[in-house]
Amino acid sequence: MTEIKSDLVLIHKSAEDIFNFLSNFDNFGKLMPEQVINWKSSTDSCSFTIKGMADIALKTSEKIPHSKIVWSTDGKAPFDFTLSSILSDQKENQTQTQIILHADLSPMLKMMAMRPLGNFVNLLVNKLKEVIESPNL
């Protein structure tokens, strides 16, 4: 299993606020890059298409209040993977956050996908910081 970790990002919100935001896939759609189309979501699942690449469906598979959420593939995906959001309270209204992808990649796919998947998890965690710290939220 290949593990790809995002950068550690300090978000100026409580772990509870971030956990509640990420617990709903309707919010998760705000984090997706522009290459994601056909977004459909409910609280616990979503499906989407990455332009020119693949259809993907995810479901929430584990929640540890205010510290961890795990999403896993739900049928549609070019390979099995999980995404985990790890939250660690630092100080009042500051949470260290990281997104980790565990993927079942063949050696050939691993060579081709490591950089784009690394960019993807970093994009997610940085977009999370931007969206959740926004005064409009």
mmCIF file of C-alpha atoms in Angstrom, residues 17-122:
data_model
loop_
_atom_site.group_PDB
_atom_site.id
_atom_site.type_symbol
_atom_site.label_atom_id
_atom_site.label_comp_id
_atom_site.label_asym_id
_atom_site.label_seq_id
_atom_site.Cartn_x
_atom_site.Cartn_y
_atom_site.Cartn_z
ATOM 1 C CA ASP A 17 -15.176 22.928 13.404
ATOM 2 C CA ILE A 18 -12.942 21.248 10.824
ATOM 3 C CA PHE A 19 -14.276 17.790 11.709
ATOM 4 C CA ASN A 20 -17.880 18.973 11.338
ATOM 5 C CA PHE A 21 -17.098 20.611 7.978
ATOM 6 C CA LEU A 22 -15.361 17.495 6.607
ATOM 7 C CA SER A 23 -18.030 15.143 7.971
ATOM 8 C CA ASN A 24 -20.406 16.292 5.237
ATOM 9 C CA PHE A 25 -19.502 15.495 1.615
ATOM 10 C CA ASP A 26 -21.641 18.446 0.514
ATOM 11 C CA ASN A 27 -18.888 20.638 2.025
ATOM 12 C CA PHE A 28 -16.081 18.457 0.659
ATOM 13 C CA GLY A 29 -17.056 19.443 -2.891
ATOM 14 C CA LYS A 30 -15.758 22.968 -2.177
ATOM 15 C CA LEU A 31 -12.247 21.521 -1.902
ATOM 16 C CA MET A 32 -12.153 19.797 -5.269
ATOM 17 C CA PRO A 33 -9.935 21.075 -8.096
ATOM 18 C CA GLU A 34 -11.452 22.459 -11.297
ATOM 19 C CA GLN A 35 -10.738 19.175 -13.132
ATOM 20 C CA VAL A 36 -13.488 17.552 -11.055
ATOM 21 C CA ILE A 37 -16.861 17.547 -12.812
ATOM 22 C CA ASN A 38 -20.228 15.843 -12.291
ATOM 23 C CA TRP A 39 -20.005 16.257 -8.503
ATOM 24 C CA LYS A 40 -22.856 14.540 -6.633
ATOM 25 C CA SER A 41 -22.923 14.234 -2.870
ATOM 26 C CA SER A 42 -24.859 13.436 0.257
ATOM 27 C CA THR A 43 -23.675 13.664 3.839
ATOM 28 C CA ASP A 44 -21.811 10.317 3.748
ATOM 29 C CA SER A 45 -20.971 9.686 0.079
ATOM 30 C CA CYS A 46 -20.042 11.355 -3.173
ATOM 31 C CA SER A 47 -19.265 10.589 -6.794
ATOM 32 C CA PHE A 48 -17.465 12.642 -9.408
ATOM 33 C CA THR A 49 -15.443 12.511 -12.595
ATOM 34 C CA ILE A 50 -11.896 13.720 -13.059
ATOM 35 C CA LYS A 51 -11.893 15.205 -16.571
ATOM 36 C CA GLY A 52 -10.302 12.826 -19.041
ATOM 37 C CA MET A 53 -9.347 10.318 -16.362
ATOM 38 C CA ALA A 54 -11.763 8.425 -14.149
ATOM 39 C CA ASP A 55 -15.072 8.210 -12.345
ATOM 40 C CA ILE A 56 -14.711 7.959 -8.578
ATOM 41 C CA ALA A 57 -17.138 7.269 -5.746
ATOM 42 C CA LEU A 58 -16.269 7.711 -2.062
ATOM 43 C CA LYS A 59 -17.998 6.964 1.209
ATOM 44 C CA THR A 60 -17.231 7.812 4.799
ATOM 45 C CA SER A 61 -15.798 4.689 6.386
ATOM 46 C CA GLU A 62 -14.536 5.878 9.783
ATOM 47 C CA LYS A 63 -15.009 8.857 12.082
ATOM 48 C CA ILE A 64 -13.187 9.547 15.321
ATOM 49 C CA PRO A 65 -14.755 12.756 16.634
ATOM 50 C CA HIS A 66 -12.592 15.821 16.199
ATOM 51 C CA SER A 67 -9.447 13.880 15.245
ATOM 52 C CA LYS A 68 -9.860 11.655 12.182
ATOM 53 C CA ILE A 69 -12.130 10.967 9.226
ATOM 54 C CA VAL A 70 -11.462 8.232 6.680
ATOM 55 C CA TRP A 71 -13.078 8.073 3.259
ATOM 56 C CA SER A 72 -12.793 4.985 1.066
ATOM 57 C CA THR A 73 -13.620 4.060 -2.499
ATOM 58 C CA ASP A 74 -17.147 2.871 -3.061
ATOM 59 C CA GLY A 75 -17.141 0.832 -6.258
ATOM 60 C CA LYS A 76 -16.084 3.348 -8.906
ATOM 61 C CA ALA A 77 -12.336 4.040 -8.933
ATOM 62 C CA PRO A 78 -9.353 3.087 -11.092
ATOM 63 C CA PHE A 79 -7.671 1.650 -7.944
ATOM 64 C CA ASP A 80 -8.626 1.138 -4.302
ATOM 65 C CA PHE A 81 -7.652 3.936 -1.950
ATOM 66 C CA THR A 82 -8.532 5.706 1.260
ATOM 67 C CA LEU A 83 -8.195 9.360 2.151
ATOM 68 C CA SER A 84 -7.743 10.279 5.803
ATOM 69 C CA SER A 85 -7.947 13.662 7.425
ATOM 70 C CA ILE A 86 -5.910 13.824 10.623
ATOM 71 C CA LEU A 87 -6.721 16.704 12.996
ATOM 72 C CA SER A 88 -4.670 17.693 16.025
ATOM 73 C CA ASP A 89 -5.661 20.593 18.300
ATOM 74 C CA GLN A 90 -2.689 22.867 18.927
ATOM 75 C CA LYS A 91 -3.993 25.911 20.772
ATOM 76 C CA GLU A 92 -7.379 27.537 21.028
ATOM 77 C CA ASN A 93 -8.821 27.709 17.498
ATOM 78 C CA GLN A 94 -5.701 26.258 15.877
ATOM 79 C CA THR A 95 -5.562 22.769 14.446
ATOM 80 C CA GLN A 96 -2.719 20.986 12.718
ATOM 81 C CA THR A 97 -4.217 19.192 9.741
ATOM 82 C CA GLN A 98 -2.914 16.625 7.281
ATOM 83 C CA ILE A 99 -4.527 14.544 4.552
ATOM 84 C CA ILE A 100 -3.095 11.102 3.869
ATOM 85 C CA LEU A 101 -3.862 8.920 0.872
ATOM 86 C CA HIS A 102 -3.311 5.154 1.028
ATOM 87 C CA ALA A 103 -3.519 3.638 -2.444
ATOM 88 C CA ASP A 104 -3.214 0.142 -3.850
ATOM 89 C CA LEU A 105 -1.003 1.026 -6.836
ATOM 90 C CA SER A 106 0.870 -1.266 -9.172
ATOM 91 C CA PRO A 107 4.583 -0.389 -9.529
ATOM 92 C CA MET A 108 3.948 1.153 -12.976
ATOM 93 C CA LEU A 109 0.982 3.214 -11.802
ATOM 94 C CA LYS A 110 2.920 4.265 -8.695
ATOM 95 C CA MET A 111 5.693 5.772 -10.850
ATOM 96 C CA MET A 112 3.197 7.743 -12.909
ATOM 97 C CA ALA A 113 0.811 8.755 -10.119
ATOM 98 C CA MET A 114 3.013 9.706 -7.147
ATOM 99 C CA ARG A 115 3.499 13.358 -8.130
ATOM 100 C CA PRO A 116 -0.126 14.060 -9.206
ATOM 101 C CA LEU A 117 -1.489 12.342 -6.087
ATOM 102 C CA GLY A 118 0.931 14.283 -3.873
ATOM 103 C CA ASN A 119 -0.204 17.497 -5.540
ATOM 104 C CA PHE A 120 -3.830 16.442 -5.012
ATOM 105 C CA VAL A 121 -3.549 15.869 -1.234
ATOM 106 C CA ASN A 122 -1.662 19.165 -0.842
#
